[in-house]
Amino acid sequence: MAADSSQPDIHATKSVAAETEEFSVPQTVYLKYIRQQLDDEIACMELPFTVLLLFSFSMFAILSLSQGRVYSVEQAIHEDIAQNSNFAFSGNMGEKNYDDVHSYPDFWSWVRLGFLPLVVQSSWAYSESRAADVSNVFDLSTSPAVEPSSSWAFGSYSSNALPLHGDYIHYNRIIGGIRFRQQVSEMSDGLCRFPPGAGPSNDVWQRWYGKPCMPSYEPISFEPDADVSENFAKPEREEWMLLSTTHSLDRMIAQAVDMEDGCAQMNAKNRTCYCKWCQTQDPPSPWITDRTQRLEVGMASYNAEYGLLTMTGVNYFFARGGRLRSRIQMSSTWINFSMEFDFALLFFEMIWILMLLYIVLTEGKEVISVLIHAETKWYVALQNDYLGFWNIVDWISILVACVVAAAYGNLWWQTWYTHDELGALLDFTGGHEAPDAGREDYSEKIIQFYRLLEDTINAERFYRLSLCIYPMMMMLRLFKSFAAQPRLAVVTETLQEASQDMLHFGIVLFSVLLTLCLDAVLLFGRDIEDFGNFGRALHSCFRLMFGDWDWKPMEKVNRFAANVWFILTLVFVVIILLNMLLAIIMDNYMNVKKRSASSESLGKQMQEMWRRRQMNKNKERVTLNVIWDAFVEESGGQVKHMCQSNRAITEDFLMELVPDIPSSQAHRTIHKSWRDHQRAHTKPFVIEDAGEPLSRLEAVTRTIRNGLFFAFDRFHFADTRPAPSWDSTSSESLDAARVRLVEEQHGAEQEALLEFTEAFRLKEQQAVKTVIELVDNETARLSSEAAATLAGILQGVDVRQATIESRCAHMSLSVHEMYQKMMNLQSRATMLVGCLQKAIHQKRLKQEAEATSTGRRRGLFDGCSPEVREAPIPIVRR
């Protein structure tokens, strides 16, 4: 290398080189940038698309279900049965309701006195103690009061007297009647659990127990949930109380009596037994026995105001512990989804279906493209080039949408079939209630309709479940769109970066939580239902983490144990572990937020997309798809090899390859691709990276400090040494002068020592002050000298550093020029190979054409013109 004074100016060299050379980037970097921009643009455009898709689906689901109307009908029936089906009357007040049934007699009292008189409205209802109040007000004691009418004919809007048979709470009509059915358990002596020491046959224990055992195949230890009440497996002992114009409430009550006493005293009743199952038993048996594990009192009703079919079931579960648990289960479905033309529902339904079809076509087109350009087996190509997390999310959302559509179609068919069956049932009765003649045929039709209605309700329940799953898939699609925008991808990136820490921390958290749940089951499981098993205890502890707990029941079980368990749970789980989890998340969130602070906002990204659209409209640029397709066409469809090529891409090359691309766009895309490449491969600065440079700086400053201390010591020694007097020794010899000088110095030192000792004895305090002043003066002088020395050293370091940087820059420039020459040679070789492959391909085509016509052969380079020359490739600069 030349000397420093002869080094050319770096900036001037760069500027001249910029005028004579052309900037370029490797093809793999450029195509990666183009592909990333296309993917980000597609994902960003999917955000409003996904929002519109979710909105259209939401409106379709809400309008098709009309949950508010269903709630209105179901709650009316539920509250009427729960509050008004009373028994255990004291005057006009019923002291118990359906939830107070705890034995067989309580159930039959509720049926006869509470449920049947409430549901079967045989006459117009009046207020309590009306007759006595009327007699007192109008002084009717001398003559009997006239009973009010039991029905009313409102001629202005009804031709029939109200209430009609089957009317229920004014706006609902009971269909057919009331159904009683049971679940019955098996019965056997071998099902009893006796001690193993009782012998093989357990005869003594069995004689003492006196009856076989009948365990429930659906054990109910806690309050039954909705999923248990909605399904009724293995129904037996089914009994019907049909509505009739001649036999309504009285006949139903009589049938309830027969079911309770097992058709006893039929001679005194002077009629036949109304309980069909009881008639078949020998000896006679009541309808409810010890084998009963569950019974249901159900009815189907139709609300013509809303067009809603409702199945109401009052369920009683006979737990083998001896307790009866009750639950009213409501299920509804529309009589016909197309009964009314709803333009809004049809509009949103069509938008949702069309958008689903667009998603299917888009994903299918991408799959076909991957299969067409596959260089390996199709499943390997799909796995390597297509299958990814977000593509899997897309296909799962498509699959769930298909399930929703299939469930909707099945429900539509079921409701249509139910509508026809109900019409056939009404045609059988002529639009009236059950006829007295042909009750058996009518019963069969009622049974068939109820089974069909249950199937329709199950289809409606599955349809609602599928509707609940689909929004979760839409949420994942939204996160896919968020991932294309760094400011929106903060949540997903935070969870992704914190996943390892959360995984390891989750092991600790769940270990502690599961241990505490186990303690809760052992401590409170026998007394508190929320801790009755491990699943319930886990859910209760999870609620406790967020402040939802019930302290009173735990306190009643064992105050000391409850205090210890509660304090441990709050301290370890809530105060320590939960806050540590939040700290882990927030720590990663701050890192992600700091990294995304310099990224483009959503507004700027939208502005960039709008700029591209306007420039495309004005023919000032070409779309990025055109650039990508040009490279794909040049590579013959070999996308993988195209993306792995390191060929140098310049502006001139892009303008030759891509038709109609402006030079400004070529320049802009090349520079942006290189900028993004450098940003992606530049390691971010962390505090640990400053350790080595700071250590080197500390070593250099320590060396400078030691040098300054050494210089100070030398200067201080020279300043404090007394100067010799040469006036009196000028004429003497050198040796005598030296001896005399030593003697004078010795005498002077002795005198100075005596003076110093005497001064120290007399003026000790002044000496301390003098020392302090001397130290201050010396410190100031040292500081000024050290500053001057350090400034000179640093100036020399700067000059040396500038020299080193200049030499490194020239070395880097020389190496880079050598690299660019090698890249140019490689690019020329690649183009030559491409030309040869193209010539071979053209030769093969011409040979095939000549074979079919004249059979004339041509040379390999016959199609090449000797005037055509390959343009020189400029020097590549990175």
XYZ file of N, CA and C in Angstrom, residues 214-300:
261
model
N -78.846 -52.201 42.142
C -79.163 -51.673 40.809
C -78.402 -50.369 40.570
N -77.095 -50.455 40.344
C -76.300 -49.228 40.143
C -76.677 -48.532 38.837
N -76.541 -47.226 38.843
C -76.886 -46.417 37.665
C -75.770 -46.489 36.643
N -76.129 -46.643 35.351
C -75.113 -46.644 34.304
C -74.740 -45.231 33.893
N -75.462 -44.218 34.388
C -75.072 -42.823 34.230
C -75.073 -42.177 35.614
N -74.019 -42.423 36.404
C -74.022 -41.925 37.789
C -74.067 -40.410 37.844
N -74.880 -39.883 38.737
C -75.019 -38.446 38.937
C -74.596 -38.139 40.368
N -73.377 -37.589 40.508
C -72.888 -37.220 41.838
C -73.091 -35.745 42.133
N -73.208 -34.929 41.086
C -73.344 -33.487 41.264
C -74.557 -33.004 40.488
N -74.747 -31.702 40.501
C -75.847 -31.126 39.744
C -75.678 -31.431 38.262
N -76.689 -31.963 37.606
C -76.541 -32.339 36.194
C -76.328 -31.124 35.303
N -75.464 -31.296 34.305
C -75.190 -30.237 33.341
C -76.139 -30.347 32.155
N -76.032 -29.354 31.260
C -76.925 -29.317 30.103
C -76.671 -30.480 29.165
N -75.398 -30.873 28.972
C -75.117 -31.962 28.036
C -75.683 -33.288 28.517
N -75.823 -33.455 29.841
C -76.432 -34.663 30.382
C -77.940 -34.633 30.187
N -78.569 -33.480 30.405
C -80.027 -33.374 30.309
C -80.506 -33.370 28.863
N -79.670 -32.949 27.927
C -80.112 -32.868 26.539
C -80.277 -34.241 25.891
N -79.540 -35.222 26.361
C -79.593 -36.560 25.768
C -80.296 -37.518 26.728
N -81.170 -38.338 26.161
C -81.918 -39.309 26.959
C -81.711 -40.680 26.323
N -80.751 -41.442 26.870
C -80.401 -42.741 26.299
C -81.278 -43.837 26.896
N -81.603 -44.824 26.105
C -82.351 -46.011 26.511
C -83.651 -45.664 27.241
N -84.559 -44.951 26.607
C -85.830 -44.645 27.293
C -86.699 -45.902 27.439
N -87.297 -46.025 28.602
C -88.186 -47.143 28.897
C -89.410 -46.619 29.648
N -90.421 -47.508 29.786
C -91.638 -47.205 30.555
C -92.292 -45.909 30.082
N -92.393 -45.742 28.774
C -92.925 -44.501 28.217
C -94.441 -44.462 28.367
N -94.943 -43.390 28.950
C -96.380 -43.179 29.141
C -96.763 -41.820 28.571
N -97.989 -41.762 27.967
C -98.461 -40.540 27.333
C -99.774 -40.088 27.971
N -99.860 -38.798 28.228
C -101.112 -38.157 28.639
C -101.541 -37.258 27.488
N -102.434 -37.800 26.621
C -102.830 -37.090 25.423
C -103.917 -36.077 25.731
N -103.838 -34.952 25.030
C -104.884 -33.945 25.164
C -106.112 -34.380 24.386
N -107.289 -34.202 24.974
C -108.538 -34.617 24.340
C -109.617 -33.605 24.680
N -110.580 -33.481 23.761
C -111.674 -32.535 23.992
C -112.605 -33.005 25.092
N -112.667 -34.323 25.308
C -113.567 -34.860 26.340
C -112.836 -35.290 27.598
N -111.588 -35.684 27.457
C -110.794 -36.117 28.615
C -109.521 -35.287 28.633
N -109.497 -34.327 29.495
C -108.306 -33.494 29.550
C -107.648 -33.594 30.915
N -107.871 -32.626 31.781
C -107.160 -32.560 33.051
C -107.565 -33.688 33.975
N -108.853 -34.007 34.076
C -109.298 -35.054 35.004
C -108.714 -36.407 34.619
N -108.714 -36.694 33.321
C -108.163 -37.976 32.902
C -106.667 -38.037 33.158
N -105.941 -36.927 32.963
C -104.503 -36.911 33.228
C -104.213 -37.143 34.700
N -105.002 -36.514 35.569
C -104.796 -36.711 37.005
C -105.077 -38.154 37.380
N -106.131 -38.747 36.777
C -106.440 -40.145 37.060
C -105.309 -41.060 36.583
N -104.729 -40.761 35.433
C -103.610 -41.553 34.938
C -102.403 -41.408 35.855
N -102.159 -40.190 36.392
C -101.059 -40.001 37.338
C -101.279 -40.818 38.602
N -102.567 -40.922 39.054
C -102.863 -41.730 40.239
C -102.567 -43.198 39.968
N -102.973 -43.686 38.770
C -102.693 -45.081 38.435
C -101.196 -45.339 38.338
N -100.446 -44.405 37.816
C -99.004 -44.582 37.721
C -98.356 -44.576 39.098
N -98.935 -43.847 40.041
C -98.366 -43.779 41.386
C -98.643 -45.035 42.178
N -99.899 -45.546 42.138
C -100.251 -46.710 42.973
C -100.206 -48.024 42.207
N -99.777 -48.004 40.943
C -99.673 -49.251 40.198
C -101.007 -49.865 39.864
N -102.014 -49.017 39.552
C -103.361 -49.486 39.174
C -103.995 -50.298 40.308
N -103.850 -49.828 41.529
C -104.472 -50.507 42.673
C -105.929 -50.056 42.811
N -106.767 -50.910 43.441
C -108.169 -50.605 43.755
C -108.953 -50.193 42.506
N -108.801 -50.955 41.430
C -109.511 -50.611 40.207
C -111.014 -50.825 40.349
N -111.445 -51.738 41.226
C -112.886 -51.915 41.426
C -113.496 -50.671 42.054
N -112.782 -50.099 43.015
C -113.296 -48.881 43.648
C -113.252 -47.707 42.661
N -112.292 -47.690 41.782
C -112.207 -46.608 40.795
C -113.241 -46.757 39.690
N -113.717 -47.974 39.496
C -114.792 -48.236 38.531
C -114.398 -47.787 37.106
N -113.179 -48.158 36.707
C -112.699 -47.849 35.357
C -111.513 -48.742 35.066
N -111.015 -48.630 33.842
C -109.818 -49.390 33.468
C -108.568 -48.626 33.901
N -107.457 -49.342 33.928
C -106.186 -48.721 34.320
C -105.640 -47.912 33.155
N -105.200 -46.696 33.432
C -104.666 -45.811 32.407
C -103.141 -45.928 32.257
N -102.504 -46.666 33.141
C -101.045 -46.845 33.072
C -100.758 -48.139 32.313
N -100.247 -48.005 31.096
C -100.035 -49.185 30.257
C -98.936 -50.074 30.820
N -97.865 -49.483 31.281
C -96.772 -50.300 31.805
C -97.195 -51.011 33.079
N -97.967 -50.336 33.910
C -98.386 -50.949 35.166
C -99.263 -52.176 34.918
N -100.048 -52.168 33.835
C -100.912 -53.292 33.532
C -100.139 -54.549 33.187
N -98.936 -54.378 32.646
C -98.149 -55.534 32.213
C -97.344 -56.168 33.341
N -97.347 -55.589 34.533
C -96.518 -56.093 35.626
C -97.287 -57.124 36.450
N -96.590 -58.171 36.824
C -97.163 -59.218 37.670
C -96.132 -59.602 38.716
N -96.340 -59.266 39.968
C -97.519 -58.561 40.509
C -97.514 -57.084 40.115
N -98.641 -56.364 40.309
C -98.721 -54.942 39.948
C -97.616 -54.132 40.638
N -97.143 -53.106 39.944
C -96.019 -52.300 40.441
C -96.253 -50.846 40.094
N -95.873 -49.914 40.969
C -95.929 -48.489 40.612
C -94.985 -48.190 39.445
N -95.266 -47.064 38.826
C -94.452 -46.689 37.643
C -93.016 -46.350 38.040
N -92.810 -45.730 39.194
C -91.463 -45.403 39.698
C -91.054 -46.482 40.688
N -89.890 -47.084 40.434
C -89.349 -48.108 41.326
C -87.913 -47.756 41.667
N -87.285 -48.650 42.441
C -85.884 -48.416 42.800
C -84.947 -48.529 41.608
N -85.377 -49.161 40.539
C -84.539 -49.278 39.352
C -84.512 -47.971 38.555
N -85.415 -47.056 38.830
C -85.465 -45.795 38.102
C -84.222 -44.962 38.428
N -83.479 -44.578 37.397
C -82.314 -43.721 37.617
C -82.530 -42.320 37.054
N -83.512 -42.166 36.188
C -83.826 -40.842 35.668
C -85.211 -40.890 35.029
N -85.992 -39.829 35.230
C -87.276 -39.723 34.542
C -87.423 -38.309 33.999
N -88.240 -38.219 32.959
C -88.459 -36.948 32.299
C -89.944 -36.746 32.050
N -90.413 -35.560 32.376
C -91.772 -35.142 32.037
C -91.612 -34.091 30.950
N -91.978 -34.453 29.730
C -91.713 -33.581 28.607
C -92.937 -33.268 27.787
N -92.845 -32.162 27.060
C -93.914 -31.764 26.157
C -93.313 -30.898 25.061
N -93.931 -30.963 23.897
C -93.549 -30.124 22.766
C -94.615 -29.062 22.579
